[in-house]
Amino acid sequence: MNKLLVLFILPGVVLFACNKEQPNYPPPTVRFVTDSGYIFHDTILTLGEKFKIGIDANNPNVNLTNFIINIEGEEIENYVDSGMNTASLHYRKTLTKGIANTEKWTFIIRDRNLKSSEISLNIKRDTNTAYGDIIYFPSVEIGTQNQPDGSFFSLSEEAVYTLEEAFLNQDVIDLCYYYDFIDTDEHTIASPGASIDTSVFPGESGLDSWINRRTTRFKHADITSAEFEGSTNDSLLIVAYGQSDGKRKAKNLQSGNIFSFKNEDGKMGLFLVNSVSGTDEGTINISIKVQE
Amino acid sequence: MKRKKYPLFLLLWLTILQPVFAQETASIDTVNMDEVVVTANRSSRLIEDIPGRIEKIEAKAIKALPVQNVDDILRNVANVHVNRSWGIFSKNASVTMRGLDGSARVLVLLDGVPLNKSAGGSVNWHLLSTDDIAKIEIIKGPASALYGNNAMAGVISIITKEPTKKIQGEVGLFGGSYKSFGGEFNIGGNLLKDNKGLSWGINSFYRQGDGYILVPEESRDSTDVKTNLKEYNIGAKLGYRFNKNQKLEVAYQTSNDIRGQGRQVYENMGDYISMNTHLLRANYQGTFNKTLLNVSAFYLYENEFKQNESIGSNSGKYKLSDRDSYKDDIGLWINATTHLSDKNILTYGLDLKRGTADVSNTYYTSTDVLTYEGTLNFIGFFLQDEYKMLNGKLVFVAGARMDFASYANGRLIVENPTSNTGFTSPFDSVFATSSWNSFSPKLALKYKFARNQSIYISCSQGFMPPRLDDLSKSGKIRKGFKLANPDLGPEYLTNYELGFTFQFFKKLSVEPSAYYSLGKDFQYFVGTGDSIDTGDDVPRPIYQRQNITKVEVLGAEISVNFQVLPKLLLSANYSYNHSTIKEFNKPEAYEKDLTGKYLNEVPKHMVYVGIQWDNKIINTTVSYNYIGSQWYDEWNTTLLAAYDLIDIRFSRAFGKHFYASLSIQNILDKAFIDRKGYLSPGRFITGEVKFKF
């Protein structure tokens, strides 16, 4: 009898004796990269000036699972909140000085045991620098995927392109417009680098065939039409976009919506939807303001 | 999908050994209206005296069925729908009855104590193994007049084996498809002398298996891996009989399992669920004069740990989180049956139960921590009178139960939220205390116009207060994002039923029933029409449990059993349910009305056909199940296709001590897709050998 009990119970006990509690390892380590060209202590920069940050983090005992960058300016903005499952992290990024007088950049690394470490630095704005000029396109008409006048737009060329024309000018295309029959999408302005179903822009010139799909990112802007119309320099554009990355699509667009954006060249802008019409053969009319 | 070669050697082995051992055939139960059940009235009665639809499955029948789990046994019962789409690799089974969705609407008892948790109403079917079961009784239709909460659609009562010899038991080993194997034993003894003394029993079950890939081949990616499982359960019970009229039994049952969910990104074990359940119970039974007293005390504790990891196919965003939930129920059920006369039996009692939940969701790839908790308290008093007239030809039952339920300590805490969980700011919300009460009456009449020919009519009401998970829990769910609804109210179901029993020459029985159920304030999962962006590839639709104003079920079932030969039994049953929402006073913010829609996850048609044939060479059982199409969603936009399965089992005893069997589930290897879009395991073969003493 005893042998039988051992035979059946012991394997179970051994197999299920896994412990959910992790050992009490020290928290992860995190440090700035101090190589030439990287900023690793408090600095003064001009508005819009690019700077490089490098972060190395690791924990030899337990994997890293979460990397967070918060920017504390006039308010706290979450710039990165990224999941991972890795022994070490090597983060390199070129960033842009925002509009706040002082930005406190905090870099937080968390591990599988929910332990965390953080480092931070302050980036101050050189208050002698002026705001930049902007370009204004008061009325840009773009068609949906089945509209012959063109669904692609270039900010630098200030022109609308058909799919075939856009295919030949991939390097300058920042926006495309299409209609999706999914309720939550419908009228959508996206970047060519977004994940767009192949049926939307099909064929030999279709997005799947592009070599250079530039990425523009969008954020819904909490500003009024009057504020949009009244902006004469890039201060509102910078404030509206902030520091964190937007999404690659601005969906479900309706008349009156305002979105901020940042193209692949780092130029920030705003667009205001003047009107939308139709479905997959419809059009959208927008006003655009973009950094010169 | 690759399949393993069938273990034909087992069949050969059975054939070769055939002449060596004397054959012992299990006798097949004939249809017998003299059988006794204990569940319908909370103490023993003859089936023929119960004005309602009752089914009973004995250990012998269970032994002959091609089943892997206890819930599989119920697939043969008319109007019971068992959903276990991944076979033994399923996290759990959902058992529903009589055209109502949700396993919380079926009360499941183990030796008289409830297994449904107050938190979500579900039952951990892996707590039990088939070998430990003496019989299962199934009461169809609302039984809240005696049992209160959960008994909306019916009651499934599992009664475990009691030893009859000084020492007895069986030990078995099995192996089968997907590298599954395991063992089990069940040993007990009865040391009674002059109706006094001890009885004891120990049982255990172990199983593991490699599993299969759930995702259809055309949709797989590198994160799709095989499911897997390791599980065991152990039980022990000790009984003492003081004299002929009094006995006490204390029992403990535990189960522990780890089931891989078929996805792995970075973590060694990937997605998995580990469930640890403990049940401690004590039952006292005593007869004093003309009164039988039953007292049951129980404590059910469950810890479920679930690890989730995923990577967005479009966004590439990696997420890792776990959910650690602690749920328990403690209760005391007391009932007494007094035989006022030969014609008049009074049943009365008091049930107390308290259920708590404490659940935390921790995200490792973001800072979110979600915690919810709550308590439900239940008190119920019941009284039922059974009266026989016309020399026992007419049985009249009238009963009622008063239930009081209250919700307290409800709380939802959201710490450091990010877009991963959809909450915009941290909060600590304490929900208001709520309480409800219900009066659940029952009236039933049975007339026996000849021996084993009878008609019954009944009218009864069911009652179910909200569950803790619906009152307190907010967070991601499989379908989308669930919002707590602390304002959710109880539901009521009134059932009108008519049924007949015809038995001819003790060979053929035909049992048709028809019923009409009207649900009021029916608790139902409803999409609000909004969605929430939690950083996944697509926004998650928001759901909330709501009270649907009026729900209607029009149903019928018929069971036929035909004893063709002493060792050949044919069984068949058909169930029909037309379950629709008749009225929904939807909250203003909700997008769509559900009036006129079918209840989801309720098959309209179900068919079972079974053949059990015992002979000198080999005993054979064949069962066929057809499960009709069912709606997946409340809007009735996605229809899950109907499917059918044929299972077969061969078994044979070799002398008094040895027994071997071969079970093949889904013998035609039909693949079907479940409501989550995952594949079923296909053909599943298990060979087993047992030693009995």
PDB file of N, CA and C in Angstrom, chain A residues 1 4-9 11-13 15-18 20-22 63-68 78 81-86 108 110-114 183-185 195 247-248 251, chain B residues 167 171-173 183-185 187 200 202 204 206 208 230-232 234 256-258 266-267 303 305 307 309 314 317-318 320 324 326 362-367 418 420 531 533:
ATOM      1  N   MET A   1       0.828  -1.210   0.000  1.00  0.00           N
ATOM      2  CA  MET A   1       0.000   0.000   0.000  1.00  0.00           C
ATOM      3  C   MET A   1       0.869   1.269   0.000  1.00  0.00           C
ATOM      4  N   LEU A   4       2.367   1.922  -3.258  1.00  0.00           N
ATOM      5  CA  LEU A   4       1.404   2.461  -4.219  1.00  0.00           C
ATOM      6  C   LEU A   4       1.225   3.966  -4.024  1.00  0.00           C
ATOM      7  N   LEU A   5       1.140   4.346  -2.762  1.00  0.00           N
ATOM      8  CA  LEU A   5       0.962   5.765  -2.474  1.00  0.00           C
ATOM      9  C   LEU A   5       2.139   6.576  -3.003  1.00  0.00           C
ATOM     10  N   VAL A   6       3.324   6.051  -2.774  1.00  0.00           N
ATOM     11  CA  VAL A   6       4.528   6.742  -3.242  1.00  0.00           C
ATOM     12  C   VAL A   6       4.510   6.826  -4.762  1.00  0.00           C
ATOM     13  N   LEU A   7       4.123   5.715  -5.393  1.00  0.00           N
ATOM     14  CA  LEU A   7       4.111   5.649  -6.857  1.00  0.00           C
ATOM     15  C   LEU A   7       3.226   6.729  -7.471  1.00  0.00           C
ATOM     16  N   PHE A   8       2.084   6.957  -6.864  1.00  0.00           N
ATOM     17  CA  PHE A   8       1.136   7.873  -7.481  1.00  0.00           C
ATOM     18  C   PHE A   8       1.234   9.306  -6.974  1.00  0.00           C
ATOM     19  N   ILE A   9       1.536   9.448  -5.719  1.00  0.00           N
ATOM     20  CA  ILE A   9       1.491  10.798  -5.158  1.00  0.00           C
ATOM     21  C   ILE A   9       2.810  11.541  -5.373  1.00  0.00           C
ATOM     22  N   PRO A  11       5.194  11.462  -7.751  1.00  0.00           N
ATOM     23  CA  PRO A  11       5.449  12.149  -9.019  1.00  0.00           C
ATOM     24  C   PRO A  11       4.656  13.444  -9.142  1.00  0.00           C
ATOM     25  N   GLY A  12       3.444  13.405  -8.657  1.00  0.00           N
ATOM     26  CA  GLY A  12       2.609  14.602  -8.711  1.00  0.00           C
ATOM     27  C   GLY A  12       3.205  15.724  -7.896  1.00  0.00           C
ATOM     28  N   VAL A  13       3.630  15.381  -6.700  1.00  0.00           N
ATOM     29  CA  VAL A  13       4.187  16.408  -5.812  1.00  0.00           C
ATOM     30  C   VAL A  13       5.430  17.012  -6.441  1.00  0.00           C
ATOM     31  N   LEU A  15       6.268  17.032  -9.685  1.00  0.00           N
ATOM     32  CA  LEU A  15       5.960  17.752 -10.923  1.00  0.00           C
ATOM     33  C   LEU A  15       5.325  19.103 -10.664  1.00  0.00           C
ATOM     34  N   PHE A  16       4.571  19.186  -9.600  1.00  0.00           N
ATOM     35  CA  PHE A  16       3.849  20.433  -9.370  1.00  0.00           C
ATOM     36  C   PHE A  16       4.487  21.309  -8.306  1.00  0.00           C
ATOM     37  N   ALA A  17       5.655  20.917  -7.911  1.00  0.00           N
ATOM     38  CA  ALA A  17       6.302  21.698  -6.866  1.00  0.00           C
ATOM     39  C   ALA A  17       7.023  22.899  -7.464  1.00  0.00           C
ATOM     40  N   CYS A  18       6.423  23.531  -8.484  1.00  0.00           N
ATOM     41  CA  CYS A  18       7.047  24.715  -9.053  1.00  0.00           C
ATOM     42  C   CYS A  18       6.649  25.915  -8.203  1.00  0.00           C
ATOM     43  N   LYS A  20       6.040  29.815  -7.729  1.00  0.00           N
ATOM     44  CA  LYS A  20       5.775  31.023  -8.491  1.00  0.00           C
ATOM     45  C   LYS A  20       6.645  32.187  -8.015  1.00  0.00           C
ATOM     46  N   GLU A  21       7.084  32.125  -6.754  1.00  0.00           N
ATOM     47  CA  GLU A  21       7.894  33.210  -6.210  1.00  0.00           C
ATOM     48  C   GLU A  21       9.300  33.146  -6.790  1.00  0.00           C
ATOM     49  N   GLN A  22       9.815  34.292  -7.247  1.00  0.00           N
ATOM     50  CA  GLN A  22      11.170  34.346  -7.763  1.00  0.00           C
ATOM     51  C   GLN A  22      12.104  34.635  -6.590  1.00  0.00           C
ATOM     52  N   ASN A  63      15.233  38.301 -16.350  1.00  0.00           N
ATOM     53  CA  ASN A  63      15.077  39.091 -17.579  1.00  0.00           C
ATOM     54  C   ASN A  63      14.423  40.453 -17.342  1.00  0.00           C
ATOM     55  N   LEU A  64      14.778  41.395 -18.226  1.00  0.00           N
ATOM     56  CA  LEU A  64      14.142  42.712 -18.239  1.00  0.00           C
ATOM     57  C   LEU A  64      12.830  42.593 -19.017  1.00  0.00           C
ATOM     58  N   THR A  65      11.803  43.272 -18.535  1.00  0.00           N
ATOM     59  CA  THR A  65      10.491  43.126 -19.195  1.00  0.00           C
ATOM     60  C   THR A  65       9.863  44.450 -19.624  1.00  0.00           C
ATOM     61  N   ASN A  66      10.378  45.562 -19.116  1.00  0.00           N
ATOM     62  CA  ASN A  66       9.671  46.811 -19.403  1.00  0.00           C
ATOM     63  C   ASN A  66      10.650  47.981 -19.377  1.00  0.00           C
ATOM     64  N   PHE A  67      10.599  48.775 -20.451  1.00  0.00           N
ATOM     65  CA  PHE A  67      11.457  49.967 -20.536  1.00  0.00           C
ATOM     66  C   PHE A  67      10.545  51.177 -20.741  1.00  0.00           C
ATOM     67  N   ILE A  68      10.724  52.184 -19.869  1.00  0.00           N
ATOM     68  CA  ILE A  68       9.828  53.351 -19.898  1.00  0.00           C
ATOM     69  C   ILE A  68      10.668  54.618 -19.987  1.00  0.00           C
ATOM     70  N   ASN A  78       4.477  60.300 -21.413  1.00  0.00           N
ATOM     71  CA  ASN A  78       5.137  59.000 -21.561  1.00  0.00           C
ATOM     72  C   ASN A  78       5.629  58.884 -23.005  1.00  0.00           C
ATOM     73  N   ASP A  81       6.912  53.139 -23.673  1.00  0.00           N
ATOM     74  CA  ASP A  81       6.499  52.133 -22.691  1.00  0.00           C
ATOM     75  C   ASP A  81       6.531  50.806 -23.443  1.00  0.00           C
ATOM     76  N   SER A  82       7.649  50.145 -23.359  1.00  0.00           N
ATOM     77  CA  SER A  82       7.899  49.030 -24.255  1.00  0.00           C
ATOM     78  C   SER A  82       8.057  47.721 -23.475  1.00  0.00           C
ATOM     79  N   GLY A  83       7.406  46.663 -23.961  1.00  0.00           N
ATOM     80  CA  GLY A  83       7.539  45.346 -23.345  1.00  0.00           C
ATOM     81  C   GLY A  83       8.656  44.557 -23.982  1.00  0.00           C
ATOM     82  N   MET A  84       9.312  43.721 -23.211  1.00  0.00           N
ATOM     83  CA  MET A  84      10.409  42.884 -23.720  1.00  0.00           C
ATOM     84  C   MET A  84      10.575  41.704 -22.783  1.00  0.00           C
ATOM     85  N   ASN A  85      11.455  40.812 -23.150  1.00  0.00           N
ATOM     86  CA  ASN A  85      11.780  39.690 -22.272  1.00  0.00           C
ATOM     87  C   ASN A  85      13.194  39.273 -22.621  1.00  0.00           C
ATOM     88  N   THR A  86      14.135  40.018 -22.077  1.00  0.00           N
ATOM     89  CA  THR A  86      15.520  39.892 -22.518  1.00  0.00           C
ATOM     90  C   THR A  86      16.468  40.146 -21.345  1.00  0.00           C
ATOM     91  N   ILE A 108      13.417  54.337 -17.108  1.00  0.00           N
ATOM     92  CA  ILE A 108      13.101  53.340 -16.075  1.00  0.00           C
ATOM     93  C   ILE A 108      13.172  51.949 -16.697  1.00  0.00           C
ATOM     94  N   ARG A 110      12.410  47.860 -15.786  1.00  0.00           N
ATOM     95  CA  ARG A 110      11.789  46.952 -14.815  1.00  0.00           C
ATOM     96  C   ARG A 110      12.082  45.523 -15.225  1.00  0.00           C
ATOM     97  N   ASP A 111      12.132  44.630 -14.235  1.00  0.00           N
ATOM     98  CA  ASP A 111      12.443  43.232 -14.565  1.00  0.00           C
ATOM     99  C   ASP A 111      11.284  42.305 -14.201  1.00  0.00           C
ATOM    100  N   ARG A 112      11.500  41.019 -14.458  1.00  0.00           N
ATOM    101  CA  ARG A 112      10.466  39.989 -14.295  1.00  0.00           C
ATOM    102  C   ARG A 112      10.001  39.855 -12.844  1.00  0.00           C
ATOM    103  N   ASN A 113      10.864  40.347 -11.921  1.00  0.00           N
ATOM    104  CA  ASN A 113      10.495  40.318 -10.494  1.00  0.00           C
ATOM    105  C   ASN A 113       9.815  41.614 -10.063  1.00  0.00           C
ATOM    106  N   LEU A 114       9.474  42.464 -11.034  1.00  0.00           N
ATOM    107  CA  LEU A 114       8.835  43.756 -10.792  1.00  0.00           C
ATOM    108  C   LEU A 114       9.740  44.731 -10.052  1.00  0.00           C
ATOM    109  N   ASP A 183     -15.985  49.654 -39.384  1.00  0.00           N
ATOM    110  CA  ASP A 183     -16.639  50.788 -38.708  1.00  0.00           C
ATOM    111  C   ASP A 183     -15.652  51.744 -38.046  1.00  0.00           C
ATOM    112  N   THR A 184     -14.628  51.181 -37.414  1.00  0.00           N
ATOM    113  CA  THR A 184     -13.729  52.018 -36.619  1.00  0.00           C
ATOM    114  C   THR A 184     -12.678  52.721 -37.473  1.00  0.00           C
ATOM    115  N   ASP A 185     -12.616  52.409 -38.758  1.00  0.00           N
ATOM    116  CA  ASP A 185     -11.579  52.989 -39.620  1.00  0.00           C
ATOM    117  C   ASP A 185     -12.151  54.015 -40.602  1.00  0.00           C
ATOM    118  N   SER A 195       0.545  49.551 -41.820  1.00  0.00           N
ATOM    119  CA  SER A 195       0.058  48.235 -42.238  1.00  0.00           C
ATOM    120  C   SER A 195      -1.313  48.426 -42.899  1.00  0.00           C
ATOM    121  N   LYS A 247       0.636  57.310 -33.959  1.00  0.00           N
ATOM    122  CA  LYS A 247       0.315  56.090 -34.711  1.00  0.00           C
ATOM    123  C   LYS A 247       0.477  56.340 -36.202  1.00  0.00           C
ATOM    124  N   ARG A 248       0.505  55.248 -36.944  1.00  0.00           N
ATOM    125  CA  ARG A 248       0.771  55.389 -38.381  1.00  0.00           C
ATOM    126  C   ARG A 248      -0.500  55.636 -39.193  1.00  0.00           C
ATOM    127  N   LYS A 251      -7.520  57.525 -38.113  1.00  0.00           N
ATOM    128  CA  LYS A 251      -8.701  56.800 -38.600  1.00  0.00           C
ATOM    129  C   LYS A 251      -9.993  57.548 -38.340  1.00  0.00           C
TER     130      LYS A 251
ATOM    131  N   ILE B 167     -11.538  -4.738   2.398  1.00  0.00           N
ATOM    132  CA  ILE B 167     -10.603  -3.943   1.590  1.00  0.00           C
ATOM    133  C   ILE B 167     -10.891  -4.223   0.120  1.00  0.00           C
ATOM    134  N   VAL B 171      -6.353  -0.509  -9.452  1.00  0.00           N
ATOM    135  CA  VAL B 171      -5.202   0.283  -9.860  1.00  0.00           C
ATOM    136  C   VAL B 171      -5.110   0.196 -11.367  1.00  0.00           C
ATOM    137  N   GLY B 172      -4.945   1.320 -12.024  1.00  0.00           N
ATOM    138  CA  GLY B 172      -4.925   1.298 -13.486  1.00  0.00           C
ATOM    139  C   GLY B 172      -3.826   2.153 -14.067  1.00  0.00           C
ATOM    140  N   LEU B 173      -3.411   1.795 -15.273  1.00  0.00           N
ATOM    141  CA  LEU B 173      -2.453   2.590 -16.035  1.00  0.00           C
ATOM    142  C   LEU B 173      -3.029   2.793 -17.430  1.00  0.00           C
ATOM    143  N   GLY B 183      -1.968   7.270 -14.540  1.00  0.00           N
ATOM    144  CA  GLY B 183      -2.369   6.150 -13.708  1.00  0.00           C
ATOM    145  C   GLY B 183      -3.393   6.595 -12.698  1.00  0.00           C
ATOM    146  N   GLU B 184      -4.018   5.620 -12.091  1.00  0.00           N
ATOM    147  CA  GLU B 184      -5.030   5.963 -11.097  1.00  0.00           C
ATOM    148  C   GLU B 184      -5.193   4.804 -10.118  1.00  0.00           C
ATOM    149  N   PHE B 185      -5.599   5.110  -8.960  1.00  0.00           N
ATOM    150  CA  PHE B 185      -5.975   4.047  -8.034  1.00  0.00           C
ATOM    151  C   PHE B 185      -7.120   4.505  -7.153  1.00  0.00           C
ATOM    152  N   ILE B 187      -8.736   2.889  -3.578  1.00  0.00           N
ATOM    153  CA  ILE B 187      -8.674   1.836  -2.564  1.00  0.00           C
ATOM    154  C   ILE B 187      -9.549   2.234  -1.378  1.00  0.00           C
ATOM    155  N   TRP B 200     -13.210   3.698   5.003  1.00  0.00           N
ATOM    156  CA  TRP B 200     -12.194   4.623   4.529  1.00  0.00           C
ATOM    157  C   TRP B 200     -11.991   4.466   3.019  1.00  0.00           C
ATOM    158  N   ILE B 202      -9.235   5.969  -0.354  1.00  0.00           N
ATOM    159  CA  ILE B 202      -8.224   6.880  -0.911  1.00  0.00           C
ATOM    160  C   ILE B 202      -8.271   6.728  -2.423  1.00  0.00           C
ATOM    161  N   SER B 204      -6.602   8.422  -6.269  1.00  0.00           N
ATOM    162  CA  SER B 204      -5.698   9.371  -6.907  1.00  0.00           C
ATOM    163  C   SER B 204      -5.690   9.136  -8.410  1.00  0.00           C
ATOM    164  N   TYR B 206      -3.481  10.539 -12.005  1.00  0.00           N
ATOM    165  CA  TYR B 206      -2.408  11.354 -12.581  1.00  0.00           C
ATOM    166  C   TYR B 206      -2.470  11.246 -14.097  1.00  0.00           C
ATOM    167  N   GLN B 208      -0.640  13.099 -17.853  1.00  0.00           N
ATOM    168  CA  GLN B 208       0.103  14.137 -18.557  1.00  0.00           C
ATOM    169  C   GLN B 208       0.043  13.876 -20.055  1.00  0.00           C
ATOM    170  N   LYS B 230      -0.236  18.541 -17.312  1.00  0.00           N
ATOM    171  CA  LYS B 230       0.163  17.649 -16.224  1.00  0.00           C
ATOM    172  C   LYS B 230      -0.865  17.880 -15.139  1.00  0.00           C
ATOM    173  N   GLU B 231      -1.451  16.815 -14.653  1.00  0.00           N
ATOM    174  CA  GLU B 231      -2.470  17.016 -13.626  1.00  0.00           C
ATOM    175  C   GLU B 231      -2.550  15.814 -12.695  1.00  0.00           C
ATOM    176  N   TYR B 232      -2.988  16.079 -11.514  1.00  0.00           N
ATOM    177  CA  TYR B 232      -3.292  14.981 -10.596  1.00  0.00           C
ATOM    178  C   TYR B 232      -4.443  15.397  -9.697  1.00  0.00           C
ATOM    179  N   ILE B 234      -6.124  13.944  -5.812  1.00  0.00           N
ATOM    180  CA  ILE B 234      -6.013  12.994  -4.695  1.00  0.00           C
ATOM    181  C   ILE B 234      -7.220  13.205  -3.785  1.00  0.00           C
ATOM    182  N   ASN B 256      -4.654  19.435  -8.893  1.00  0.00           N
ATOM    183  CA  ASN B 256      -3.648  20.405  -9.284  1.00  0.00           C
ATOM    184  C   ASN B 256      -3.303  20.147 -10.730  1.00  0.00           C
ATOM    185  N   ASP B 257      -3.328  21.161 -11.538  1.00  0.00           N
ATOM    186  CA  ASP B 257      -2.965  20.929 -12.940  1.00  0.00           C
ATOM    187  C   ASP B 257      -2.233  22.127 -13.527  1.00  0.00           C
ATOM    188  N   ILE B 258      -1.475  21.833 -14.545  1.00  0.00           N
ATOM    189  CA  ILE B 258      -0.835  22.874 -15.352  1.00  0.00           C
ATOM    190  C   ILE B 258      -1.179  22.553 -16.790  1.00  0.00           C
ATOM    191  N   TYR B 266       8.515  34.148 -25.324  1.00  0.00           N
ATOM    192  CA  TYR B 266       9.842  34.116 -24.692  1.00  0.00           C
ATOM    193  C   TYR B 266       9.877  33.237 -23.438  1.00  0.00           C
ATOM    194  N   GLU B 267       8.783  33.184 -22.704  1.00  0.00           N
ATOM    195  CA  GLU B 267       8.772  32.462 -21.433  1.00  0.00           C
ATOM    196  C   GLU B 267       8.885  30.953 -21.679  1.00  0.00           C
ATOM    197  N   ASN B 303      -7.149  28.204  -6.258  1.00  0.00           N
ATOM    198  CA  ASN B 303      -6.164  29.189  -6.702  1.00  0.00           C
ATOM    199  C   ASN B 303      -5.883  28.920  -8.180  1.00  0.00           C
ATOM    200  N   PHE B 305      -3.761  30.295 -11.385  1.00  0.00           N
ATOM    201  CA  PHE B 305      -2.689  31.182 -11.838  1.00  0.00           C
ATOM    202  C   PHE B 305      -2.595  31.071 -13.349  1.00  0.00           C
ATOM    203  N   GLN B 307      -0.718  32.620 -16.807  1.00  0.00           N
ATOM    204  CA  GLN B 307       0.304  33.466 -17.427  1.00  0.00           C
ATOM    205  C   GLN B 307      -0.051  33.692 -18.890  1.00  0.00           C
ATOM    206  N   GLU B 309       1.289  35.577 -22.495  1.00  0.00           N
ATOM    207  CA  GLU B 309       2.249  36.386 -23.241  1.00  0.00           C
ATOM    208  C   GLU B 309       1.820  36.407 -24.695  1.00  0.00           C
ATOM    209  N   ASN B 314       0.784  42.687 -36.038  1.00  0.00           N
ATOM    210  CA  ASN B 314       1.040  43.915 -36.795  1.00  0.00           C
ATOM    211  C   ASN B 314       1.983  44.848 -36.047  1.00  0.00           C
ATOM    212  N   LYS B 317       4.193  44.423 -30.720  1.00  0.00           N
ATOM    213  CA  LYS B 317       4.265  44.782 -29.306  1.00  0.00           C
ATOM    214  C   LYS B 317       4.168  43.532 -28.444  1.00  0.00           C
ATOM    215  N   TYR B 318       5.123  43.365 -27.545  1.00  0.00           N
ATOM    216  CA  TYR B 318       5.171  42.180 -26.677  1.00  0.00           C
ATOM    217  C   TYR B 318       4.518  42.499 -25.332  1.00  0.00           C
ATOM    218  N   LEU B 320       3.441  40.694 -21.451  1.00  0.00           N
ATOM    219  CA  LEU B 320       3.532  39.572 -20.511  1.00  0.00           C
ATOM    220  C   LEU B 320       2.775  39.967 -19.240  1.00  0.00           C
ATOM    221  N   ASP B 324      -3.549  36.081 -10.845  1.00  0.00           N
ATOM    222  CA  ASP B 324      -3.483  35.185  -9.690  1.00  0.00           C
ATOM    223  C   ASP B 324      -4.801  35.342  -8.932  1.00  0.00           C
ATOM    224  N   TYR B 326      -7.660  33.943  -6.105  1.00  0.00           N
ATOM    225  CA  TYR B 326      -7.983  33.108  -4.943  1.00  0.00           C
ATOM    226  C   TYR B 326      -9.485  33.218  -4.714  1.00  0.00           C
ATOM    227  N   THR B 362      -1.246  41.241 -12.868  1.00  0.00           N
ATOM    228  CA  THR B 362       0.010  41.986 -12.852  1.00  0.00           C
ATOM    229  C   THR B 362       0.619  41.957 -14.240  1.00  0.00           C
ATOM    230  N   TYR B 363       0.976  43.130 -14.731  1.00  0.00           N
ATOM    231  CA  TYR B 363       1.633  43.235 -16.035  1.00  0.00           C
ATOM    232  C   TYR B 363       3.127  43.422 -15.804  1.00  0.00           C
ATOM    233  N   TYR B 364       3.911  42.648 -16.548  1.00  0.00           N
ATOM    234  CA  TYR B 364       5.366  42.742 -16.420  1.00  0.00           C
ATOM    235  C   TYR B 364       5.956  43.628 -17.503  1.00  0.00           C
ATOM    236  N   THR B 365       5.240  43.763 -18.621  1.00  0.00           N
ATOM    237  CA  THR B 365       5.741  44.588 -19.718  1.00  0.00           C
ATOM    238  C   THR B 365       5.155  45.997 -19.669  1.00  0.00           C
ATOM    239  N   SER B 366       4.453  46.293 -18.626  1.00  0.00           N
ATOM    240  CA  SER B 366       4.019  47.660 -18.326  1.00  0.00           C
ATOM    241  C   SER B 366       3.793  47.702 -16.816  1.00  0.00           C
ATOM    242  N   THR B 367       3.353  48.849 -16.327  1.00  0.00           N
ATOM    243  CA  THR B 367       3.316  49.010 -14.872  1.00  0.00           C
ATOM    244  C   THR B 367       1.958  48.665 -14.256  1.00  0.00           C
ATOM    245  N   THR B 418      -1.586  51.936 -17.780  1.00  0.00           N
ATOM    246  CA  THR B 418      -1.099  52.426 -19.072  1.00  0.00           C
ATOM    247  C   THR B 418      -2.142  52.014 -20.116  1.00  0.00           C
ATOM    248  N   ASN B 420      -2.047  49.642 -21.907  1.00  0.00           N
ATOM    249  CA  ASN B 420      -2.131  48.175 -21.989  1.00  0.00           C
ATOM    250  C   ASN B 420      -3.409  47.617 -21.392  1.00  0.00           C
ATOM    251  N   SER B 531     -15.399  50.462 -27.977  1.00  0.00           N
ATOM    252  CA  SER B 531     -14.192  49.635 -27.920  1.00  0.00           C
ATOM    253  C   SER B 531     -13.094  50.437 -27.242  1.00  0.00           C
ATOM    254  N   ASP B 533      -8.749  50.904 -26.906  1.00  0.00           N
ATOM    255  CA  ASP B 533      -7.460  50.618 -27.530  1.00  0.00           C
ATOM    256  C   ASP B 533      -6.473  50.251 -26.432  1.00  0.00           C
TER     257      ASP B 533
END
